[in-house]
XYZ file of C-alpha atoms in Angstrom:
430
model
C 118.887 -56.782 -27.095
C 120.607 -59.982 -26.043
C 124.324 -60.507 -26.640
C 123.760 -63.612 -28.717
C 121.602 -61.576 -31.081
C 123.966 -58.661 -31.470
C 127.431 -60.148 -31.481
C 129.892 -62.799 -32.421
C 132.464 -64.040 -29.956
C 135.883 -65.639 -29.975
C 138.367 -66.995 -27.475
C 139.586 -63.626 -26.197
C 138.140 -62.055 -23.047
C 134.880 -60.223 -22.592
C 134.394 -56.483 -22.895
C 131.705 -54.114 -21.710
C 130.802 -52.199 -24.852
C 128.467 -49.848 -22.976
C 131.332 -47.884 -21.462
C 132.823 -46.811 -24.759
C 132.293 -43.358 -26.241
C 134.914 -41.231 -27.927
C 136.215 -38.278 -25.918
C 135.671 -35.239 -28.103
C 133.582 -37.236 -30.558
C 132.841 -35.232 -33.686
C 129.661 -36.571 -35.209
C 127.434 -33.923 -36.690
C 124.790 -34.455 -34.086
C 127.107 -35.705 -31.348
C 125.910 -39.287 -31.477
C 126.377 -41.099 -28.199
C 126.293 -44.572 -26.737
C 123.244 -43.690 -24.729
C 125.200 -44.229 -21.537
C 125.887 -41.253 -19.269
C 128.204 -43.506 -17.310
C 130.256 -43.996 -20.440
C 130.706 -40.253 -20.722
C 131.987 -40.005 -17.172
C 134.267 -42.996 -17.521
C 136.859 -41.283 -19.706
C 140.256 -40.564 -18.315
C 142.217 -37.887 -20.124
C 145.799 -37.557 -19.001
C 148.672 -35.415 -20.185
C 152.020 -37.191 -20.258
C 155.583 -36.493 -21.297
C 156.213 -37.762 -24.863
C 158.224 -40.781 -23.716
C 155.656 -41.805 -21.136
C 152.813 -41.011 -23.520
C 154.299 -43.256 -26.210
C 154.605 -46.155 -23.834
C 151.139 -45.561 -22.443
C 149.207 -44.785 -25.636
C 150.848 -47.241 -28.004
C 150.562 -50.066 -25.498
C 146.812 -49.546 -25.643
C 146.620 -50.058 -29.403
C 145.677 -53.684 -28.818
C 144.440 -54.242 -32.359
C 147.916 -53.803 -33.895
C 149.181 -57.015 -32.332
C 145.847 -58.730 -32.889
C 145.942 -57.905 -36.586
C 149.616 -58.962 -36.850
C 150.743 -55.527 -37.950
C 154.485 -56.200 -37.545
C 154.294 -59.179 -39.866
C 152.094 -57.336 -42.364
C 154.467 -54.363 -42.479
C 157.183 -56.652 -43.830
C 154.930 -57.153 -46.852
C 153.124 -53.818 -47.123
C 153.028 -50.533 -45.232
C 150.576 -48.809 -47.542
C 153.318 -47.017 -49.453
C 152.102 -45.286 -52.600
C 148.503 -45.064 -51.377
C 146.779 -41.844 -50.347
C 143.705 -41.737 -48.129
C 141.444 -38.694 -48.212
C 140.288 -37.952 -44.677
C 137.027 -35.987 -44.864
C 136.686 -34.776 -41.314
C 137.282 -31.885 -38.925
C 140.703 -31.190 -40.403
C 144.064 -32.809 -39.702
C 146.764 -31.183 -37.609
C 150.381 -32.055 -38.377
C 151.358 -33.776 -35.146
C 154.803 -35.392 -34.717
C 153.214 -38.734 -35.584
C 151.874 -37.276 -38.848
C 154.916 -35.271 -39.880
C 155.606 -35.995 -43.544
C 152.451 -38.114 -43.848
C 149.689 -35.517 -44.303
C 148.881 -33.216 -47.220
C 146.490 -30.286 -47.436
C 143.363 -30.854 -49.465
C 140.375 -28.516 -49.382
C 138.662 -26.713 -46.530
C 134.940 -26.646 -47.307
C 133.875 -25.062 -44.018
C 134.748 -21.410 -44.420
C 135.975 -21.482 -40.839
C 139.169 -19.866 -39.646
C 142.256 -21.820 -40.633
C 142.450 -24.482 -43.299
C 142.523 -28.179 -44.030
C 145.613 -28.660 -41.848
C 143.917 -27.169 -38.789
C 141.666 -29.426 -36.751
C 138.928 -27.711 -34.749
C 138.060 -30.870 -32.751
C 140.939 -33.325 -32.770
C 138.732 -35.955 -34.386
C 140.181 -35.829 -37.888
C 143.725 -35.893 -36.542
C 142.947 -39.028 -34.546
C 141.565 -40.719 -37.671
C 144.661 -39.733 -39.649
C 147.001 -41.113 -36.969
C 145.052 -44.367 -36.824
C 145.593 -44.716 -40.563
C 149.171 -43.477 -41.185
C 150.684 -42.365 -37.864
C 154.391 -43.097 -37.360
C 154.160 -43.039 -33.572
C 156.818 -40.345 -33.314
C 156.542 -38.027 -30.344
C 154.464 -40.529 -28.432
C 151.604 -40.470 -30.911
C 149.389 -43.213 -32.202
C 150.809 -45.715 -34.666
C 148.878 -46.116 -37.876
C 147.953 -49.457 -39.367
C 149.271 -48.272 -42.756
C 152.267 -46.115 -41.752
C 153.687 -45.967 -45.270
C 150.563 -44.398 -46.741
C 149.694 -40.703 -46.761
C 146.524 -38.811 -45.894
C 145.035 -35.780 -47.592
C 142.884 -33.613 -45.349
C 139.511 -32.332 -46.539
C 137.808 -30.296 -43.841
C 134.042 -30.338 -43.389
C 131.629 -29.208 -40.666
C 131.016 -31.793 -37.940
C 129.401 -31.873 -34.541
C 127.310 -28.734 -34.820
C 130.193 -26.561 -35.993
C 128.780 -23.825 -38.194
C 130.551 -23.847 -41.520
C 129.462 -22.673 -44.955
C 126.375 -24.851 -45.029
C 125.113 -28.012 -43.419
C 125.879 -30.117 -46.473
C 129.412 -28.802 -47.056
C 130.553 -32.415 -46.837
C 129.440 -32.659 -50.482
C 132.035 -30.073 -51.482
C 134.714 -31.881 -49.488
C 133.840 -35.283 -50.977
C 133.910 -33.878 -54.510
C 137.304 -32.347 -53.873
C 138.527 -35.684 -52.521
C 137.187 -37.389 -55.647
C 139.228 -35.024 -57.807
C 142.391 -35.602 -55.771
C 144.913 -38.395 -56.278
C 143.679 -40.210 -53.180
C 142.540 -43.766 -53.910
C 140.546 -44.165 -50.685
C 138.084 -41.753 -49.062
C 137.602 -42.103 -45.298
C 134.398 -40.579 -43.889
C 134.308 -41.103 -40.124
C 131.133 -39.111 -39.667
C 127.448 -39.449 -40.279
C 124.086 -37.787 -40.344
C 120.503 -38.961 -40.038
C 119.661 -36.929 -43.119
C 120.379 -37.650 -46.753
C 121.448 -34.619 -48.786
C 121.064 -34.531 -52.551
C 124.362 -32.722 -53.065
C 126.175 -35.195 -50.823
C 124.634 -38.180 -52.601
C 125.695 -36.697 -55.943
C 129.222 -36.175 -54.640
C 129.439 -39.794 -53.513
C 128.168 -40.959 -56.888
C 130.802 -38.832 -58.594
C 133.571 -40.230 -56.378
C 132.475 -43.765 -57.226
C 132.658 -42.908 -60.921
C 136.249 -41.838 -60.335
C 137.106 -45.285 -59.003
C 137.443 -44.261 -55.355
C 137.008 -46.760 -52.528
C 134.840 -45.123 -49.866
C 134.403 -46.096 -46.233
C 132.005 -44.468 -43.755
C 131.031 -45.120 -40.154
C 127.517 -46.433 -39.585
C 126.963 -44.515 -36.344
C 126.912 -44.961 -32.586
C 123.240 -44.566 -31.697
C 121.974 -48.147 -31.844
C 120.735 -48.050 -28.249
C 118.749 -44.848 -28.720
C 117.379 -44.409 -32.218
C 119.405 -46.407 -34.755
C 118.722 -43.943 -37.547
C 120.102 -44.822 -40.928
C 123.439 -43.082 -41.261
C 124.661 -41.180 -44.287
C 127.052 -41.293 -46.103
C 127.382 -44.957 -44.984
C 124.006 -45.836 -46.517
C 124.704 -44.361 -49.942
C 125.322 -46.801 -52.806
C 129.038 -47.149 -53.419
C 130.011 -46.507 -49.806
C 131.196 -49.337 -47.549
C 129.529 -48.984 -44.148
C 131.709 -49.935 -41.164
C 130.548 -51.073 -37.733
C 132.653 -51.373 -34.572
C 133.743 -54.566 -32.799
C 135.643 -55.154 -29.583
C 138.701 -57.350 -29.093
C 136.550 -60.450 -28.610
C 134.834 -59.996 -31.965
C 131.574 -58.807 -30.464
C 129.785 -55.916 -32.130
C 129.604 -52.804 -29.968
C 126.220 -52.323 -28.359
C 126.098 -48.773 -29.662
C 127.118 -49.663 -33.238
C 124.118 -49.097 -35.485
C 122.649 -51.985 -37.423
C 121.019 -52.491 -40.781
C 121.659 -53.761 -44.272
C 123.972 -50.820 -44.929
C 126.551 -52.405 -42.571
C 129.119 -54.008 -44.864
C 132.197 -54.759 -42.753
C 133.424 -54.367 -39.191
C 136.741 -53.356 -37.656
C 138.179 -52.751 -34.168
C 136.388 -49.832 -32.555
C 136.537 -50.147 -28.765
C 139.201 -49.113 -26.252
C 141.190 -47.132 -28.782
C 143.060 -44.012 -27.575
C 142.293 -40.711 -29.229
C 143.132 -37.050 -28.937
C 140.985 -35.521 -26.203
C 140.469 -32.210 -28.002
C 141.954 -29.717 -30.420
C 144.708 -28.616 -28.012
C 146.554 -31.881 -28.732
C 148.032 -31.990 -25.234
C 146.826 -35.450 -24.281
C 145.089 -38.609 -25.409
C 141.897 -39.966 -23.879
C 141.337 -43.575 -22.898
C 138.309 -45.674 -23.733
C 137.543 -44.103 -27.097
C 136.934 -45.489 -30.524
C 133.489 -45.991 -31.985
C 132.561 -46.597 -35.582
C 134.751 -43.634 -36.553
C 137.925 -45.431 -35.446
C 136.682 -48.661 -37.009
C 136.259 -46.852 -40.321
C 139.797 -45.476 -40.161
C 141.180 -48.986 -39.575
C 139.127 -50.355 -42.470
C 140.594 -47.648 -44.711
C 144.087 -48.515 -43.499
C 143.461 -52.206 -44.176
C 142.474 -51.360 -47.734
C 145.597 -49.211 -48.124
C 147.822 -52.145 -47.145
C 146.238 -54.394 -49.763
C 146.115 -51.751 -52.494
C 149.769 -50.906 -51.935
C 150.690 -54.519 -52.664
C 148.538 -54.495 -55.809
C 148.673 -50.926 -57.161
C 146.977 -51.884 -60.428
C 143.890 -53.280 -58.773
C 140.615 -51.352 -58.770
C 138.533 -50.358 -55.770
C 136.215 -53.291 -56.528
C 139.089 -55.761 -56.338
C 140.489 -54.377 -53.095
C 137.043 -54.442 -51.496
C 136.360 -57.954 -52.783
C 139.525 -59.260 -51.118
C 138.575 -57.518 -47.864
C 135.186 -59.244 -48.042
C 136.615 -62.631 -49.040
C 139.104 -62.635 -46.172
C 136.807 -61.163 -43.519
C 136.171 -63.317 -40.477
C 132.616 -64.622 -40.172
C 130.777 -67.748 -39.121
C 127.873 -67.223 -41.492
C 127.578 -67.673 -45.239
C 129.260 -64.914 -47.228
C 126.120 -64.363 -49.281
C 124.069 -63.832 -46.103
C 125.700 -60.750 -44.532
C 124.857 -59.839 -40.968
C 123.045 -56.581 -40.195
C 125.491 -56.191 -37.305
C 128.883 -57.046 -38.805
C 128.120 -57.176 -42.520
C 130.435 -59.574 -44.335
C 132.592 -59.910 -41.247
C 135.617 -58.500 -39.466
C 138.436 -57.153 -41.609
C 141.679 -59.124 -41.429
C 144.098 -57.958 -44.155
C 146.765 -60.314 -42.848
C 144.945 -63.216 -44.452
C 145.718 -61.750 -47.841
C 149.118 -60.217 -47.131
C 150.523 -63.199 -45.224
C 148.488 -66.100 -46.609
C 147.588 -64.852 -50.078
C 143.914 -65.509 -49.432
C 141.174 -63.724 -51.313
C 140.236 -63.550 -54.974
C 140.250 -60.029 -56.482
C 137.840 -61.053 -59.231
C 136.738 -58.791 -62.091
C 137.856 -55.166 -61.888
C 134.534 -53.608 -62.856
C 132.035 -55.594 -60.769
C 130.924 -54.281 -57.373
C 131.496 -57.161 -54.914
C 128.484 -56.104 -52.853
C 125.861 -55.622 -55.554
C 127.501 -57.946 -58.096
C 126.707 -55.322 -60.707
C 128.941 -53.508 -63.152
C 130.219 -50.197 -61.848
C 130.179 -47.567 -64.615
C 133.388 -45.608 -64.816
C 135.116 -47.639 -62.118
C 136.656 -50.379 -64.224
C 140.082 -48.768 -64.090
C 142.263 -48.170 -61.086
C 141.471 -45.091 -59.030
C 143.054 -41.836 -60.062
C 146.314 -41.535 -58.189
C 147.218 -45.210 -58.394
C 147.526 -45.506 -62.151
C 149.683 -43.964 -64.805
C 146.613 -43.788 -67.000
C 144.574 -40.638 -67.022
C 141.078 -41.053 -65.565
C 138.376 -41.147 -68.205
C 136.059 -38.932 -66.161
C 136.696 -35.204 -66.461
C 137.159 -33.032 -63.340
C 133.924 -32.411 -61.531
C 131.663 -29.460 -61.957
C 129.309 -29.198 -58.979
C 125.662 -29.398 -60.013
C 123.626 -26.234 -59.943
C 121.934 -27.304 -56.747
C 125.193 -28.291 -55.020
C 124.723 -25.497 -52.566
C 121.335 -26.740 -51.490
C 121.507 -27.699 -47.826
C 118.008 -29.099 -47.646
C 117.889 -32.817 -46.893
C 116.419 -35.009 -49.581
C 115.097 -37.528 -47.100
C 115.130 -38.459 -43.450
C 114.705 -42.186 -42.982
C 114.647 -44.301 -39.835
C 115.603 -47.933 -39.611
C 113.609 -50.113 -37.226
C 115.450 -52.333 -34.780
C 113.643 -55.096 -33.345
C 139.048 -67.818 -37.617
C 141.913 -67.883 -36.065
C 145.058 -66.159 -37.372
C 148.618 -67.379 -37.083
C 149.307 -64.888 -34.321
C 146.884 -66.487 -31.883
C 143.224 -66.050 -30.916
C 141.604 -62.758 -31.724
C 138.368 -61.001 -32.611
C 138.980 -62.048 -36.222
C 137.755 -65.490 -35.214
C 133.973 -65.440 -35.366
C 132.099 -67.837 -33.115
C 128.323 -67.765 -33.066
C 126.314 -66.386 -35.935
C 124.617 -63.062 -35.345
C 120.903 -63.686 -35.475
C 118.969 -62.069 -38.248
C 117.047 -58.964 -37.271
C 113.471 -58.521 -38.308
C 113.016 -55.295 -40.195
C 109.487 -53.972 -39.898
C 107.688 -51.766 -42.354
C 109.342 -50.240 -45.403
C 112.109 -48.299 -43.653
C 114.817 -49.684 -45.892
C 112.886 -49.101 -49.086
C 114.556 -45.706 -49.393
C 117.993 -47.053 -48.560
C 120.341 -48.550 -51.096
C 119.630 -52.031 -52.338
C 123.239 -53.048 -51.971
C 123.302 -56.744 -51.348
C 122.679 -59.279 -54.040
C 123.098 -62.725 -52.541
């Protein structure tokens, strides 16, 4: 696939997206970039805390690019909780006082505050990390995360679809945002029901679209479920990662290349060259937390609408790209420039349809009691059989200076053959 078809560019330097694959990546089926060289290119080094802070934090290039210091004078995400449905979250120095225990749906040894891979902890630090002890700084350091542990990357938990239990628990928590930096090629009925329930509770859900574009580009769930915002990965020049999966379930994009991450569950060192759509999803969740913190009475629809309105793109907003969706998230345009119209509270900005049960602010951000009663899992919630397996066929400046948030050339439209997307959500209504 040619670069002009799969990316948008800006004035910042070029980047080889093929060399990027998270070290210790925790996708259920260990999705990869398709590049063995990328796997060998990682450098994992253990450093003293002082040296590690200087080394790791200096590599968080997107913080400067997104004007984090200026945004933090307006909003740090305070008052917002993000449910991290992942491999668990360990309380590292960077997360001390910022992480709460939710539910462990795996049945594995330990609990929600034990991370069996290091993946969930990395996502949590990218969202709310303080940077203490040489750790990663989060984009929304004033927010909090609640850990909900599920089975990822072939780990044998209670059942293959235990993510449904974790998502339901997150929906019943006081988290306003649910971050799902994982994916599967299979759609599970129980998981789809859990997502639907979370949407009815007014939750704003983000999920990674997957890293297998160069191999199979299967439709990824939960990103493809209605009510979930699918996130793709872009590099610092604004170009979509070559491995970032494509399709009409891609809604937004965020930085996802060259982002440090914990190498493994020993938490002794960070690895270079990581990221992927998982990291991009965490940064999208953090962006939403910054905006929601400034407007605590907004609904999920309004927060998402402002993210869409202020996203960087060089194509018409009503013609989203299959590569970058509605564009690259840039919360600074709202926080620093007051751009973006929140619009009606009960209309989904993607489908332009009324969202039943989601017209009030998410539970946890409002003094009002949610109208939906606590969930009771359906009788078939324990069913781990997939409901469907579907393949997809592939065929602006900011005040801080040039950045990937400035979109150059329009990503060419992809030709979708057959009826692959017939079973996927009909999300976009131009």
